Short mmCIF file of C-alpha atoms and ligand atoms in Angstrom, two decimals:
data_model
loop_
_atom_site.label_atom_id
_atom_site.label_comp_id
_atom_site.label_asym_id
_atom_site.label_seq_id
_atom_site.Cartn_x
_atom_site.Cartn_y
_atom_site.Cartn_z
CA MET X 1 191.56 179.68 307.51
CA LYS X 2 190.02 181.62 309.92
CA TYR X 3 189.95 183.94 312.76
CA ASN X 4 189.51 182.16 316.28
CA PRO X 5 187.07 184.81 318.51
CA ARG X 6 188.06 184.36 322.10
CA VAL X 7 184.42 184.54 322.88
CA ASN X 8 183.89 181.22 321.53
CA ASP X 9 186.61 179.51 324.00
CA ALA X 10 184.59 181.10 326.85
CA ILE X 11 181.62 179.69 325.75
CA ALA X 12 182.68 176.22 325.53
CA THR X 13 184.68 176.45 328.85
CA ARG X 14 181.73 177.15 330.66
CA PRO X 15 180.96 174.73 333.58
CA GLU X 16 177.53 173.65 331.94
CA PHE X 17 179.67 171.81 328.92
CA ALA X 18 183.13 171.43 330.59
CA GLN X 19 182.34 169.79 333.33
CA LEU X 20 179.57 167.29 331.90
CA HIS X 21 180.68 163.62 332.60
CA PRO X 22 180.77 161.61 329.42
CA TYR X 23 178.80 158.97 331.13
CA THR X 24 175.67 161.59 332.17
CA PRO X 25 172.59 160.12 331.09
CA ASP X 26 170.72 161.60 327.86
CA GLU X 27 168.00 162.83 330.01
CA LEU X 28 170.59 165.26 332.12
CA ALA X 29 172.57 166.11 328.91
CA GLN X 30 169.59 167.58 326.76
CA GLY X 31 171.59 171.18 326.44
CA ALA X 32 174.58 169.40 325.02
CA LEU X 33 172.49 166.96 322.95
CA GLN X 34 170.68 169.76 321.61
CA VAL X 35 174.61 171.99 320.64
CA MET X 36 175.11 168.66 318.72
CA TYR X 37 172.02 168.00 317.05
CA GLU X 38 171.51 171.73 316.19
CA LEU X 39 175.74 171.80 314.71
CA GLU X 40 174.70 168.67 312.88
CA ARG X 41 171.34 170.26 311.12
CA SER X 42 173.40 173.53 310.36
CA LEU X 43 176.13 171.78 308.86
CA SER X 44 174.18 169.89 306.42
CA SER X 45 172.30 172.52 305.35
CA LEU X 46 175.22 174.82 304.90
CA PHE X 47 176.99 172.01 302.91
CA GLY X 48 173.90 170.21 301.18
CA MET X 49 174.67 167.08 302.76
CA ALA X 50 171.50 164.76 304.42
CA ALA X 51 173.75 164.08 307.57
CA PHE X 52 176.83 164.46 309.75
CA SER X 53 178.80 162.81 312.32
CA LEU X 54 180.60 164.85 314.76
CA ASN X 55 182.45 161.73 315.73
CA PRO X 56 186.09 162.07 314.23
CA SER X 57 188.79 163.96 315.80
CA ALA X 58 190.35 165.88 312.71
CA GLY X 59 190.22 165.88 308.82
CA ALA X 60 192.39 162.70 308.24
CA HIS X 61 190.20 161.15 310.78
CA ALA X 62 187.06 161.80 309.04
CA GLU X 63 188.57 160.81 305.48
CA LEU X 64 189.10 157.25 307.53
CA GLY X 65 185.78 157.03 308.30
CA ALA X 66 184.34 158.13 304.76
CA LEU X 67 186.39 155.67 303.39
CA LEU X 68 185.32 152.59 305.78
CA ILE X 69 181.78 154.03 304.66
CA ALA X 70 182.76 153.57 301.12
CA LYS X 71 184.24 150.13 301.51
CA LYS X 72 181.10 149.09 303.61
CA TYR X 73 178.76 150.46 300.82
CA PHE X 74 180.36 148.73 298.03
CA LYS X 75 180.67 145.45 299.79
CA ASP X 76 176.97 145.73 300.50
CA ARG X 77 176.38 146.22 296.62
CA GLY X 78 178.35 143.21 295.85
CA GLU X 79 180.85 145.35 294.05
CA THR X 80 184.42 144.31 296.08
CA GLN X 81 186.32 144.79 292.94
CA ARG X 82 185.90 148.73 293.62
CA ASP X 83 189.29 148.69 294.97
CA LYS X 84 190.95 152.12 293.29
CA VAL X 85 190.77 155.74 294.73
CA ILE X 86 191.76 158.42 292.72
CA VAL X 87 193.50 161.57 294.44
CA PRO X 88 194.83 164.43 292.38
CA ASP X 89 198.50 165.29 292.83
CA THR X 90 197.53 168.62 294.47
CA ALA X 91 195.76 167.07 297.26
CA HIS X 92 196.86 166.83 301.16
CA GLY X 93 199.21 163.93 301.99
CA THR X 94 196.43 162.41 304.18
CA ASN X 95 194.12 161.76 301.22
CA PRO X 96 196.36 159.26 300.09
CA ALA X 97 197.51 157.86 303.14
CA SER X 98 193.81 157.51 304.44
CA ALA X 99 192.67 155.20 301.48
CA ALA X 100 195.84 153.47 301.72
CA MET X 101 195.14 152.85 305.61
CA CYS X 102 191.78 151.50 304.32
CA GLY X 103 193.15 149.29 301.70
CA PHE X 104 192.70 150.98 298.50
CA LYS X 105 195.21 151.29 295.88
CA VAL X 106 195.70 154.84 295.18
CA ILE X 107 195.70 156.20 291.87
CA SER X 108 197.29 159.67 291.46
CA LEU X 109 195.98 162.20 288.97
CA PRO X 110 198.37 164.77 287.41
CA SER X 111 196.59 168.20 287.37
CA SER X 112 196.39 170.05 283.90
CA GLU X 113 198.29 173.32 283.26
CA ARG X 114 195.76 175.19 284.48
CA GLY X 115 196.05 173.60 288.08
CA ARG X 116 193.16 171.25 287.97
CA VAL X 117 191.83 168.13 287.10
CA GLY X 118 190.65 167.45 283.75
CA VAL X 119 187.60 165.86 282.89
CA GLU X 120 189.18 163.77 280.15
CA GLU X 121 192.10 162.82 282.12
CA ILE X 122 189.94 161.50 284.66
CA ARG X 123 187.52 159.61 282.38
CA ALA X 124 190.60 158.02 281.22
CA ILE X 125 191.23 156.24 284.04
CA LEU X 126 187.49 155.53 285.23
CA GLY X 127 186.41 151.90 285.29
CA PRO X 128 184.44 148.86 287.23
CA ASP X 129 187.27 149.00 289.73
CA THR X 130 186.95 152.98 290.77
CA ALA X 131 185.90 153.06 294.25
CA VAL X 132 185.86 156.81 295.21
CA CYS X 133 187.60 160.09 293.80
CA MET X 134 188.93 162.37 296.28
CA MET X 135 188.75 166.26 295.63
CA THR X 136 189.45 169.09 297.77
CA ASN X 137 187.41 172.07 295.96
CA PRO X 138 188.88 174.85 295.65
CA ASN X 139 192.12 173.26 295.78
CA THR X 140 195.36 173.70 297.40
CA LEU X 141 196.40 175.75 294.72
CA GLY X 142 193.58 178.07 295.99
CA LEU X 143 191.80 177.40 292.53
CA PHE X 144 188.06 176.31 292.23
CA GLU X 145 187.36 173.12 290.05
CA ASP X 146 185.18 174.64 287.83
CA ASP X 147 184.94 171.50 285.73
CA ILE X 148 183.60 169.79 289.29
CA ALA X 149 179.97 168.98 288.12
CA ALA X 150 181.07 166.93 285.00
CA ILE X 151 184.10 165.39 286.90
CA ALA X 152 181.05 164.04 289.25
CA ALA X 153 178.98 163.14 286.58
CA ALA X 154 181.95 160.97 285.06
CA VAL X 155 182.81 159.06 288.51
CA HIS X 156 178.94 158.68 288.92
CA GLU X 157 178.84 157.17 285.74
CA ALA X 158 181.20 154.50 286.36
CA GLY X 159 179.75 153.84 289.64
CA GLY X 160 182.22 155.62 291.95
CA LEU X 161 181.84 158.20 294.92
CA MET X 162 182.97 161.73 294.93
CA TYR X 163 184.69 162.72 298.30
CA TYR X 164 184.95 166.39 299.07
CA ASP X 165 188.36 167.14 301.53
CA GLY X 166 186.31 170.30 303.05
CA ALA X 167 189.57 171.68 304.50
CA ASN X 168 188.91 174.33 302.37
CA ALA X 169 185.21 175.30 302.91
CA ASN X 170 186.07 178.73 304.14
CA ALA X 171 186.10 179.90 300.49
CA ILE X 172 183.15 179.10 300.06
CA MET X 173 180.26 179.28 302.43
CA GLY X 174 177.21 180.73 301.55
CA TYR X 175 178.27 180.20 297.74
CA ALA X 176 178.73 176.62 296.81
CA ARG X 177 177.68 173.43 298.33
CA PRO X 178 179.63 170.13 298.46
CA GLY X 179 176.38 168.48 298.10
CA ASP X 180 175.09 170.45 294.86
CA MET X 181 178.69 169.58 293.07
CA GLY X 182 178.07 166.16 293.32
CA PHE X 183 179.74 164.90 296.51
CA ASP X 184 178.84 162.04 298.09
CA LEU X 185 181.09 162.22 301.38
CA MET X 186 183.12 165.11 302.75
CA HIS X 187 184.89 166.38 306.40
CA LEU X 188 184.98 169.71 307.66
CA ASN X 189 187.51 170.52 309.87
CA THR X 190 186.01 172.64 312.28
CA HIS X 191 189.46 173.75 313.39
CA LYS X 192 190.17 175.59 310.26
CA THR X 193 186.45 176.73 309.31
CA PHE X 194 184.63 177.36 312.43
CA THR X 195 187.02 178.51 315.15
CA ILE X 196 189.16 176.46 317.34
CA PRO X 197 192.87 177.06 317.32
CA HIS X 198 194.71 174.96 314.45
CA GLY X 199 197.97 173.64 314.91
CA GLY X 200 200.68 173.08 317.56
CA GLY X 201 198.93 169.40 317.89
CA GLY X 202 196.15 170.41 319.68
CA ALA X 203 192.59 168.09 319.48
CA GLY X 204 190.99 168.97 316.34
CA HIS X 205 187.18 167.91 315.10
CA GLY X 206 186.44 166.66 311.57
CA PRO X 207 182.54 166.12 311.42
CA LEU X 208 181.94 163.73 308.35
CA GLY X 209 179.38 164.45 305.91
CA VAL X 210 177.51 162.29 303.89
CA ALA X 211 174.25 162.06 301.29
CA ALA X 212 171.41 160.35 301.99
CA HIS X 213 172.39 157.02 300.13
CA LEU X 214 175.28 156.94 302.78
CA ALA X 215 173.20 157.90 306.17
CA GLU X 216 172.95 154.46 307.49
CA TYR X 217 176.64 153.84 307.44
CA LEU X 218 177.44 157.06 309.74
CA PRO X 219 179.80 156.37 312.68
CA THR X 220 178.01 155.96 316.10
CA PRO X 221 176.54 157.63 318.09
CA VAL X 222 174.47 159.85 315.95
CA VAL X 223 172.49 162.43 317.55
CA ALA X 224 168.89 161.58 316.91
CA ALA X 225 165.94 163.90 317.99
CA SER X 226 161.83 163.23 318.45
CA PRO X 227 159.14 164.89 318.90
CA ARG X 228 158.14 165.74 322.79
CA PRO X 229 154.79 164.57 323.53
CA ASN X 230 153.28 167.77 324.55
CA GLY X 231 155.61 169.87 322.45
CA GLU X 232 154.73 173.18 320.92
CA THR X 233 155.25 173.61 317.54
CA GLY X 234 156.86 175.98 316.20
CA ALA X 235 158.90 176.96 319.36
CA ALA X 236 162.60 176.44 319.77
CA PRO X 237 164.20 172.88 319.30
CA SER X 238 164.33 172.34 323.19
CA ASP X 239 160.45 173.06 323.42
CA ARG X 240 159.58 170.74 320.80
CA LEU X 241 162.28 167.73 320.65
CA THR X 242 164.26 165.08 322.78
CA PHE X 243 167.56 164.92 322.24
CA SER X 244 169.32 160.93 322.86
CA LEU X 245 172.36 159.31 321.08
CA ASP X 246 171.30 156.71 319.02
CA PHE X 247 174.06 153.55 319.12
CA ASP X 248 171.44 151.12 317.16
CA ARG X 249 172.42 151.65 313.75
CA PRO X 250 173.06 148.25 312.17
CA LYS X 251 174.80 149.34 309.02
CA SER X 252 176.88 151.85 310.90
CA ILE X 253 180.95 152.07 310.32
CA GLY X 254 180.49 151.78 314.17
CA PRO X 255 182.67 154.42 316.24
CA LEU X 256 185.51 156.07 315.12
CA ARG X 257 186.54 157.00 318.74
CA SER X 258 185.40 157.13 322.19
CA PHE X 259 182.40 159.24 323.96
CA TRP X 260 181.02 162.06 322.23
CA SER X 261 184.11 163.27 320.31
CA ASN X 262 185.79 166.34 321.14
CA PHE X 263 182.56 167.90 322.34
CA ALA X 264 183.87 171.51 323.25
CA HIS X 265 184.83 171.90 319.51
CA ALA X 266 181.22 171.59 318.70
CA VAL X 267 180.41 173.98 321.03
CA ARG X 268 183.04 176.78 319.93
CA ALA X 269 181.64 175.42 316.10
CA LEU X 270 178.16 176.56 316.78
CA ALA X 271 178.95 179.49 318.81
CA TYR X 272 180.90 180.57 315.70
CA LEU X 273 178.10 179.68 313.52
CA TYR X 274 175.42 181.54 315.40
CA ALA X 275 177.45 184.64 315.74
CA ASN X 276 178.00 184.82 312.25
CA GLY X 277 174.41 183.41 310.84
CA ALA X 278 174.34 182.85 306.93
CA GLU X 279 175.14 186.31 305.72
CA GLY X 280 178.10 186.51 308.53
CA LEU X 281 179.26 183.19 306.90
CA LYS X 282 178.88 184.32 303.19
CA ARG X 283 180.97 187.47 304.18
CA VAL X 284 183.99 185.30 305.83
CA SER X 285 184.20 183.86 302.82
CA GLN X 286 184.16 186.98 300.38
CA LEU X 287 186.79 188.64 302.77
CA ALA X 288 189.11 185.49 302.61
CA VAL X 289 189.12 185.61 298.96
CA LEU X 290 189.52 189.47 298.79
CA ASN X 291 192.13 189.14 301.19
CA ALA X 292 194.07 186.10 299.41
CA ASN X 293 193.81 188.29 296.25
CA TYR X 294 195.10 191.17 297.38
CA LEU X 295 198.01 189.39 298.61
CA ARG X 296 198.20 187.45 295.52
CA VAL X 297 198.49 190.42 293.00
CA ASN X 298 200.79 192.37 295.20
CA ILE X 299 203.22 189.79 295.92
CA ALA X 300 203.47 188.90 292.48
CA GLU X 301 205.26 192.22 291.86
CA PHE X 302 208.60 190.90 293.37
CA LEU X 303 207.96 186.90 293.46
CA GLU X 304 206.70 184.31 291.09
CA THR X 305 202.85 183.20 291.22
CA PRO X 306 202.88 180.26 289.03
CA TYR X 307 198.96 180.39 288.58
CA VAL X 308 198.02 183.99 287.34
CA GLU X 309 194.38 184.17 287.83
CA VAL X 310 191.72 184.91 290.48
CA CYS X 311 192.47 182.58 293.51
CA ARG X 312 189.76 181.55 296.19
CA HIS X 313 191.28 182.04 299.96
CA GLU X 314 194.90 180.91 299.40
CA PHE X 315 197.55 181.02 296.52
CA VAL X 316 200.96 179.79 296.00
CA ALA X 317 204.16 181.64 295.33
CA SER X 318 207.52 180.02 294.33
CA ALA X 319 210.82 180.54 295.41
CA GLN X 320 212.57 178.72 292.76
CA ALA X 321 214.09 181.51 290.86
CA LEU X 322 215.62 182.82 294.55
CA LYS X 323 217.15 179.32 295.02
CA ARG X 324 218.46 178.90 291.60
CA ASP X 325 220.09 182.67 291.32
CA HIS X 326 220.89 182.98 294.99
CA GLY X 327 220.68 179.97 297.21
CA VAL X 328 217.89 181.16 299.05
CA ARG X 329 215.03 178.79 299.33
CA ALA X 330 211.11 179.39 300.60
CA LEU X 331 212.25 177.60 304.03
CA ASP X 332 214.60 180.61 304.51
CA LEU X 333 211.61 183.08 303.24
CA ALA X 334 209.55 181.77 305.88
CA LYS X 335 212.17 181.77 308.46
CA ALA X 336 212.83 185.71 308.08
CA LEU X 337 209.23 186.75 307.93
CA LEU X 338 209.47 185.47 311.96
CA ASP X 339 211.71 188.06 312.37
CA TYR X 340 209.18 190.71 310.94
CA GLY X 341 206.56 189.27 313.11
CA TYR X 342 204.58 187.61 310.75
CA MET X 343 203.64 183.91 310.85
CA ALA X 344 205.12 181.77 308.19
CA PRO X 345 203.03 180.19 305.76
CA THR X 346 202.63 176.99 304.34
CA ILE X 347 206.02 175.82 302.75
CA TYR X 348 206.75 172.97 300.48
CA PHE X 349 203.17 171.97 299.82
CA PRO X 350 201.34 171.56 297.71
CA LEU X 351 204.15 169.62 296.27
CA ILE X 352 203.66 170.27 292.75
CA VAL X 353 205.10 173.79 292.80
CA PRO X 354 208.96 173.78 293.57
CA GLU X 355 210.23 175.78 296.45
CA CYS X 356 206.26 176.41 297.35
CA LEU X 357 204.80 179.20 299.78
CA MET X 358 201.00 178.76 300.09
CA ILE X 359 199.70 182.23 301.31
CA GLU X 360 196.11 181.81 303.29
CA PRO X 361 195.12 185.14 304.97
CA THR X 362 192.14 184.89 307.64
CA GLU X 363 189.48 186.91 306.56
CA THR X 364 189.64 189.28 309.53
CA GLU X 365 193.08 190.86 308.15
CA SER X 366 192.88 194.40 307.85
CA LYS X 367 194.56 196.16 304.85
CA GLU X 368 197.04 197.83 307.13
CA THR X 369 198.30 194.08 308.11
CA LEU X 370 197.95 192.91 304.57
CA ASP X 371 200.39 196.05 303.32
CA GLY X 372 202.76 195.21 306.00
CA PHE X 373 203.04 191.83 304.99
CA ILE X 374 203.69 192.53 301.88
CA ALA X 375 206.23 195.33 302.47
CA ALA X 376 207.73 192.99 304.71
CA LEU X 377 208.16 189.92 302.31
CA ARG X 378 209.20 192.65 299.55
CA GLU X 379 212.18 193.32 301.79
CA ILE X 380 212.94 189.78 302.75
CA VAL X 381 213.12 189.24 298.71
CA GLU X 382 215.06 192.04 297.99
CA GLN X 383 217.50 190.99 300.77
CA ALA X 384 217.73 187.70 299.40
CA LYS X 385 219.14 189.22 296.44
CA SER X 386 221.47 191.75 297.99
CA ASN X 387 222.72 189.67 301.28
CA PRO X 388 221.36 186.29 300.70
CA GLN X 389 223.63 184.84 303.63
CA ALA X 390 221.79 186.85 306.38
CA LEU X 391 218.38 185.34 305.50
CA LEU X 392 220.11 181.84 305.89
CA ASP X 393 220.64 182.66 309.40
CA ALA X 394 217.22 183.82 310.29
CA PRO X 395 215.16 183.71 312.45
CA VAL X 396 217.42 185.88 314.73
CA THR X 397 214.99 187.71 317.29
CA THR X 398 213.00 184.87 318.53
CA VAL X 399 213.56 182.55 321.49
CA VAL X 400 214.52 179.84 319.44
CA GLY X 401 216.58 180.48 316.08
CA ARG X 402 217.44 178.14 313.24
CA VAL X 403 216.91 174.50 314.29
CA ASP X 404 218.20 171.73 312.48
CA GLU X 405 215.10 170.59 311.14
CA THR X 406 215.82 166.89 310.53
CA ARG X 407 216.96 166.33 313.83
CA ALA X 408 213.80 169.06 315.36
CA ALA X 409 211.27 166.39 313.47
CA ARG X 410 213.19 163.27 315.02
CA GLN X 411 214.27 164.37 318.44
CA PRO X 412 211.84 167.21 319.39
CA ASP X 413 212.66 169.19 322.80
CA LEU X 414 209.14 171.15 323.26
CA ARG X 415 210.27 172.44 326.63
CA TRP X 416 211.45 176.02 326.99
CA ARG X 417 214.25 176.89 329.66
CA PRO X 418 214.62 180.36 330.45
CA GLY X 419 218.09 181.62 329.59
C1 PLP M 501 193.46 170.29 302.53
C2 PLP M 501 193.84 169.15 303.47
N1 PLP M 501 193.09 168.16 303.54
C3 PLP M 501 193.04 167.50 304.65
C4 PLP M 501 193.86 167.84 305.80
C5 PLP M 501 193.91 166.86 307.09
O1 PLP M 501 193.07 167.68 308.09
P1 PLP M 501 193.59 167.38 309.82
O2 PLP M 501 194.99 167.87 309.72
O3 PLP M 501 192.65 168.01 310.37
O4 PLP M 501 193.41 165.81 309.82
C6 PLP M 501 194.42 169.10 305.95
C7 PLP M 501 195.34 169.70 306.77
O5 PLP M 501 195.66 170.63 306.75
C8 PLP M 501 194.29 170.02 304.43
O6 PLP M 501 194.91 171.17 304.31
#
């Protein structure tokens, strides 16, 4: 999870971008098309893919697009019997949901005791009906799938495609590329990896990447670049190239949404990429991983961490023992953290860890903030043992206190009224 510098919002809301009408002819929108072109090229090189579509509005939307591509690809090859999608049990719920929406049958693959996918286990379920294997790497336990090359080789040998869920891409930037790991399709959540506020139901952005053999299936439109008649070679792209939206792609799965998708997010993402540069992005990954491991080692002193090894940008802890011995759940710890002024971590995900807290610090957190978080969580855990009832009422300092979770989900009331 990344930090969202406000400057990127300032750039995206400049009138040249924000007031551009989606029907503006290509020749009058060269700057905006260039932004999309440069973002597409940058993502392709950073993640080792042949091409990206900036069309999808979120990670889940891109998953759907990728699986539609896989379906069309296999149909063109006369392999319509490939109707199974393999999804490890650590995957985000959108993975099996997207596969099911596309009409595939979902095969759930249990993780090994190391919290990873095993090569032999996957080999055992591969066959002529395998369409796609969807993997997140590092996975949602924060662990790098160290057998990924062998897994990709086995899936390819069986004739299937590899899909990379890039929600955790901020852990690997500049170090490893999904294309090099053997993935054929992937998505990024630019609202997770490259600035753009995440959560709150706001608009997202999910670029969809493909290897060369799938490029012709990408959603339309694709931003195309052609040399300017009298363009100077070696000058800036805008001097050398003319940009246009290409809708004429006979094998495309078609548009996934209207117009240019969430264009302002493309501007934010490119601004973040260029501000950091190649070395800066590497540093983002380094610091995200360092911060997560600092928290993991310190929190392990007072809370169970089921996977005791170096993690990537996130790790999982469990409140299972606190629940058993004191009736205090992961939910209660998360609510209590709000009283200490910290954003609560993701809870009850991944599903394979009981009473799970999935903790994912951004790369920009200072040591003071991380130490403050550790101290707050330590105090909460001590309180869970000495005075559990107090935690069951948390949060007590926020505008809205403990809500009935089921009613809040079924009958959301999103207005705030003073008093
Ligand atoms: C691992 C993983 N995959 C996929 C998604 C879905 O992404 P989005 O919320 O952009 O649809 C998420 C979202 O949190 C995620 O964490």
